[in-house]
CSV table of C-alpha atoms in Angstrom, one decimal:
chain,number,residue,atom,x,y,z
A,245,UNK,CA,-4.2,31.0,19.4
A,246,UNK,CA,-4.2,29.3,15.7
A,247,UNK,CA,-5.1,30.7,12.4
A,248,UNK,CA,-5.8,28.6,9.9
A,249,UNK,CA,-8.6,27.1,7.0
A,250,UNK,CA,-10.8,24.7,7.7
A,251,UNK,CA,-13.0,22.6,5.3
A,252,UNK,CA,-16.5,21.2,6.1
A,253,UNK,CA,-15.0,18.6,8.1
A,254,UNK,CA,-13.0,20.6,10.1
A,255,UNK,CA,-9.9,19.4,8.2
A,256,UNK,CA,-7.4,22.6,8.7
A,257,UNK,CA,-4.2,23.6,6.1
A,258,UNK,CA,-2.1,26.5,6.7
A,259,UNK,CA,-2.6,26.3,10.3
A,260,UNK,CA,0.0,28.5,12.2
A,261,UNK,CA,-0.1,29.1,16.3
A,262,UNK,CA,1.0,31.9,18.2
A,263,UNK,CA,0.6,33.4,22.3
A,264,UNK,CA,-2.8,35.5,22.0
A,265,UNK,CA,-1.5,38.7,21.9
A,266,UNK,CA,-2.7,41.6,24.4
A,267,UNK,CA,-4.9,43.0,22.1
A,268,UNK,CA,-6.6,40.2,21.0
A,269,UNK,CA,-7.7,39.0,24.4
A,270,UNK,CA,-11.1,40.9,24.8
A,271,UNK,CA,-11.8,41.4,21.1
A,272,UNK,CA,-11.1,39.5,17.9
A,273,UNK,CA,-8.9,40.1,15.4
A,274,UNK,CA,-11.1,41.4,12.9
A,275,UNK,CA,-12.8,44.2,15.6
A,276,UNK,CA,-9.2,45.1,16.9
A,277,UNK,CA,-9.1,48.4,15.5
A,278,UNK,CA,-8.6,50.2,11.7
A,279,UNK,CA,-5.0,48.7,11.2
A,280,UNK,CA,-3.0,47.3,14.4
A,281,UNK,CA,0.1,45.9,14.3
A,282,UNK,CA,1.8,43.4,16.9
A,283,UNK,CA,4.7,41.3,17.0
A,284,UNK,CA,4.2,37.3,17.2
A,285,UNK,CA,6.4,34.0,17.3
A,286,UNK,CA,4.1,32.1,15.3
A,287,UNK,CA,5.3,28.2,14.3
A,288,UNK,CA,3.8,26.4,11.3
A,289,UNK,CA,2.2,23.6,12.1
A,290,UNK,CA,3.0,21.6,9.5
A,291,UNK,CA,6.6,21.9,9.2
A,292,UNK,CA,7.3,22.9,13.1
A,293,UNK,CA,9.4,26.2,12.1
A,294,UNK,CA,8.9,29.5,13.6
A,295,UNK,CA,9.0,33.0,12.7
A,296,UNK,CA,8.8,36.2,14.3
A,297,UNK,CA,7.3,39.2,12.6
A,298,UNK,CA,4.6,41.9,12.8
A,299,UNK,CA,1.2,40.4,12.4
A,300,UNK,CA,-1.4,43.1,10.8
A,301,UNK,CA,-5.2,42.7,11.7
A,302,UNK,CA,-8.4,44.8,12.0
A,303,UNK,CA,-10.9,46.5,9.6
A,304,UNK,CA,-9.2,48.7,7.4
A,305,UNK,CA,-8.4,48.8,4.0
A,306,UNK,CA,-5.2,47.7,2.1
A,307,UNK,CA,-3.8,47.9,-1.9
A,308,UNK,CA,-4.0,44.5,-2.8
A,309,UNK,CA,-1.0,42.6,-1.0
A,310,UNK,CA,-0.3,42.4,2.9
A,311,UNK,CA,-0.2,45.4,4.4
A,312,UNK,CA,-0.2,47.6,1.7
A,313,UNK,CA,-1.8,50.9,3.2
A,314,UNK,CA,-4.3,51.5,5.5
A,315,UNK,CA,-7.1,53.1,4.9
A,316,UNK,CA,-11.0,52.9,4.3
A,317,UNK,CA,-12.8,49.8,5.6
A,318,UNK,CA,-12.4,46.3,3.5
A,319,UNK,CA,-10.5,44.2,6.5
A,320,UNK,CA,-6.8,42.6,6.7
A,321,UNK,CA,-5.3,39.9,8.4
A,322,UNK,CA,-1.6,38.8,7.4
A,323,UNK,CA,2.1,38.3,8.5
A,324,UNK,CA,4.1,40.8,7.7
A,325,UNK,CA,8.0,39.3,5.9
A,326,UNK,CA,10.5,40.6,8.4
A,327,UNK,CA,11.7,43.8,8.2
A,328,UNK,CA,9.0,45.4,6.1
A,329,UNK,CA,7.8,48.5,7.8
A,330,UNK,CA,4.6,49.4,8.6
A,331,UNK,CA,2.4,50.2,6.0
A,332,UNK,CA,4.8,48.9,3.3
A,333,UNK,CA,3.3,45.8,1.5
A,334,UNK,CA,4.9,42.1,1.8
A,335,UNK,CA,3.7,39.2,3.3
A,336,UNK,CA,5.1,35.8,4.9
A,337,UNK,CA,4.6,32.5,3.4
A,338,UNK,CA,1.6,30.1,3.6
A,339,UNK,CA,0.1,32.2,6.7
A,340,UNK,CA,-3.1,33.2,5.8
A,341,UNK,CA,-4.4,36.3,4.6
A,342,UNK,CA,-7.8,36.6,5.7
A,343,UNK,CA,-9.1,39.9,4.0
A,344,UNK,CA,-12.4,41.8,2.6
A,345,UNK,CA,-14.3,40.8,5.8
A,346,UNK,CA,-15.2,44.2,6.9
A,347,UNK,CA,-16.5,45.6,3.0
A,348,UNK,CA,-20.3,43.1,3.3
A,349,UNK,CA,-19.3,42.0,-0.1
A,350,UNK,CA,-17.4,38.8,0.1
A,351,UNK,CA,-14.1,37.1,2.2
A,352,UNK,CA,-10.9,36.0,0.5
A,353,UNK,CA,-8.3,33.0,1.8
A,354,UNK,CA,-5.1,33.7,0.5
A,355,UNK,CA,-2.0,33.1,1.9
A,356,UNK,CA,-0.3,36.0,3.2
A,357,UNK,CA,2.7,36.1,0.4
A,358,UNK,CA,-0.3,36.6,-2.4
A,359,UNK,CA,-2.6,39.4,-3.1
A,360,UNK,CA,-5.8,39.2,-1.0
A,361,UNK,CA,-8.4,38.3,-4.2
A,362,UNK,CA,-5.8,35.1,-5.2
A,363,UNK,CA,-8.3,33.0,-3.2
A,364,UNK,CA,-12.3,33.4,-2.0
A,365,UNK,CA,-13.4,32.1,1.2
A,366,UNK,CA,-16.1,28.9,0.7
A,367,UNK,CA,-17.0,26.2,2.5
A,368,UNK,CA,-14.4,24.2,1.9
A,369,UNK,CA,-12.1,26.7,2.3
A,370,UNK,CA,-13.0,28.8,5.6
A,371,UNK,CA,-11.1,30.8,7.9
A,372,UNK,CA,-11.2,30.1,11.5
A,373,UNK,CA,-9.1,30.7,15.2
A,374,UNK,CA,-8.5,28.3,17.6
A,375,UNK,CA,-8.2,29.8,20.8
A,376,UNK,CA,-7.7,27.7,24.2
C-alpha cells in the first residue's frame, strides 16, 4: 500500500509505502472506523528510510494537529511521531495528513507534522493509495 499526492499527471511527492494492514484489506482507510489505530513500517520513498509508528485513520474528528482527539466526524489520516500515545497530538514528518474528508465541506493535504488546514486538497495536489 502507498499514500501519497498526486498532481494531474500522476506525478506523486510525499509518497510513503507500507504492508496493507489487516484492517485496511476489505475497507479503505477513510471507512475504517471513528478513530483506528495500527502499527506500520512505512519507508519514504524518496529518501529510502523507514519508520515504525502508529498510523491513525477513519472518520472521526481531531483538534487541529495529528491525532489530537477523537471525536465527532471531520476525518483523519496521519503518522503518529513515536511514542505519542493514543489520542495525544503529534505527527511524523512529510507523511501525509489527509483530513476533513468525512465533514462534505472540503479535504486538506498536509503533511502529518502540520496542522490539518496548512494545505487544501486541489487538483494538483490530490491524495491517492496505491494498492497492489
Amino acid at each position: 500500500m502507498m499514500f501519497g499526492y498526486a498532481n494531474q499527471t500522476m506525478g506523486l511527492t510525499q509518497a510513503w509505502k507500507f504492508n496493507t494492514p489487516a484492517a485496511f484489506v476489505s475497507v479503505t482507510p477513510m471507512a475504517v472506523g471513528q478513530c483506528v489505530y495500527t502499527s506500520i513500517t512505512a519507508t519514504q520513498i524518496a529518501t529510502g528510510s523507514t519508520y515504525t509508528s502508529v498510523l491513525r485513520a477513519g472518520w472521526g474528528s481531531f483538534g487541529s494537529l495529528c491525532d489530537e482527539g477523537c471525536s465527532s466526524t471531520w476525518g483523519s489520516i496521519c503518522l503518529k511521531t513515536a511514542g505519542k500515545a493514543n489520542g495525544v497530538a503529534g505527527g511524523y514528518s512529510d507523511f501525509p495528513y489527509f483530513a476533513t474528508f468525512a465533514n462534505g465541506v472540503r479535504n486538506d493535504c498536509s503533511r502529518s507534522d502540520e496542522t490539518y488546514a496548512a494545505t487544501t486538497c486541489t487538483l494538483s495536489r490530490a491524495f491517492v493509495i496505491l494498492v497492489r
